[in-house]
Coordinates of C-alpha atoms in Angstrom, one line a residue:
X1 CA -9.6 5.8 1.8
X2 CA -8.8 8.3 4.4
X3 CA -12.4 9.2 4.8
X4 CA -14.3 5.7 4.7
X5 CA -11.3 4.7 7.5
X6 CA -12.3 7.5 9.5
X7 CA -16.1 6.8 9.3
X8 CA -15.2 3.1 9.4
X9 CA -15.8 2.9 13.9
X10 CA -14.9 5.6 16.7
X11 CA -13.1 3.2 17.5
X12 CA -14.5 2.1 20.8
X13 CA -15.5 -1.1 19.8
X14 CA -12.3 -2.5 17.8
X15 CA -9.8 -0.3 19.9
X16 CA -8.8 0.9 16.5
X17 CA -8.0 4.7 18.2
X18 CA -9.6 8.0 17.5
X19 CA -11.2 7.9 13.7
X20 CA -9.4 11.2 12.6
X21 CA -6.1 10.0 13.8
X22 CA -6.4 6.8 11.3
X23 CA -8.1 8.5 8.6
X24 CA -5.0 11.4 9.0
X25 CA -2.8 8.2 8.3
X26 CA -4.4 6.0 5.9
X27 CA -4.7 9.4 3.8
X28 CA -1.0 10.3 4.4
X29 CA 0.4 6.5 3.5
X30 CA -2.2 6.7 0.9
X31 CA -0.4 9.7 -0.9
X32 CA 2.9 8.9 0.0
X33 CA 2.6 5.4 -1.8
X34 CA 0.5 6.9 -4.9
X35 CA 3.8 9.6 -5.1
X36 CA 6.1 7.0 -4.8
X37 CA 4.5 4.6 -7.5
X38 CA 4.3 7.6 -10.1
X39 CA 7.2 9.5 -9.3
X40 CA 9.7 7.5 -11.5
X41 CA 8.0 7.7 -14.6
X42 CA 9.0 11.0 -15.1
X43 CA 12.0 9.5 -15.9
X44 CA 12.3 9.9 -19.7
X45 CA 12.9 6.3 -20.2
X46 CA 10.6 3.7 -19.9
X47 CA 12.6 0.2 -18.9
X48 CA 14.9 3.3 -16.6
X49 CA 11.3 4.1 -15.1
X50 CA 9.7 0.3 -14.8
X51 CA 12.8 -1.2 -12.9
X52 CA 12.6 1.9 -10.8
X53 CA 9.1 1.5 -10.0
X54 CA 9.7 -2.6 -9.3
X55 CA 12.4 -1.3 -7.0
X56 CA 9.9 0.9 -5.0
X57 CA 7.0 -1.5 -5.3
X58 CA 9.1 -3.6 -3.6
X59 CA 10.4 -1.3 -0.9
X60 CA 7.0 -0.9 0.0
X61 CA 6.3 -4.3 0.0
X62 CA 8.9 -4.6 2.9
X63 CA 7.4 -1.8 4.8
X64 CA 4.2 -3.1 5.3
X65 CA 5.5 -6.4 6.0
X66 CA 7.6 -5.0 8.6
X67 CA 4.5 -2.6 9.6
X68 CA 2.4 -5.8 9.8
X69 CA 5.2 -7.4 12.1
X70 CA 5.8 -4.7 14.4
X71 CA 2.2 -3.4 15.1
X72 CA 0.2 -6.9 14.2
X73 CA 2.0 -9.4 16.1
X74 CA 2.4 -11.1 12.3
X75 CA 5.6 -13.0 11.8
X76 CA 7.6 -11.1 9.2
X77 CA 7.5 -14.0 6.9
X78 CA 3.7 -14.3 7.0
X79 CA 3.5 -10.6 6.4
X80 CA 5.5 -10.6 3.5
X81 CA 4.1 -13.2 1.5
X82 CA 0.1 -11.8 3.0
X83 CA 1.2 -8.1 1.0
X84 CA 2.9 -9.9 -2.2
X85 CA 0.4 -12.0 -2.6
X86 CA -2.2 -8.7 -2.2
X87 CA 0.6 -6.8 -4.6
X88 CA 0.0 -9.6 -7.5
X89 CA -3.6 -9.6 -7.0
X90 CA -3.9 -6.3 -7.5
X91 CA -1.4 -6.2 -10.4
X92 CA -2.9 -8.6 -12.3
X93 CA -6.3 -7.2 -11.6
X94 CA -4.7 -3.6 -13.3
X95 CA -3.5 -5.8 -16.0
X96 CA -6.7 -7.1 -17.0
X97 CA -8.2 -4.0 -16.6
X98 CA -5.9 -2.1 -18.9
X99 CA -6.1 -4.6 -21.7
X100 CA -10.1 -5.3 -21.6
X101 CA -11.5 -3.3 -24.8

């Protein structure tokens, strides 16, 4: 992710800023989140681990929201129900995914 943002623009066109700059932290939020979502299951018990995970998925959840409202000009509402809604897609995408045979 870090690399296609970084190749995306130089960013004079979209204002975006300096390509190595985004890519540095779309790869940074990319492996915080990825720690974050695997971190609790090394917590010996599952339903322990799965409520702890919900628990950060939401956290997260809130943090781009408020990312979204602070940086995008997004009312905080409108952020939050634009990553949920991106959350259950992509949930239920993984879903279907790990039950196809």
């Amino acid at each position: 992710m870090a690399f296609s943002e970084g190749l995306s623009d130089t960013g004079e066109f979209t204002g975006r800023g300096n390509p190595f700059v985004r890519g540095s932290i779309t790869g940074v939020g990319t492996f915080v989140g990825g720690i974050l979502h695997t971190l609790p299951f090394l917590i010996p018990h599952y339903r322990a681990a799965i409520i702890l995970a919900i628990i950060v998925v939401g956290f997260e959840l809130v943090v781009l929201a408020w990312l979204r409202w602070r940086y995008f000009e997004v009312s905080f509402a409108r952020a939050l129900a634009t990553v949920t809604l991106g959350g259950v897609v992509i949930a239920a995408v993984s879903a279907g995914l790990g039950t196809a045979a």
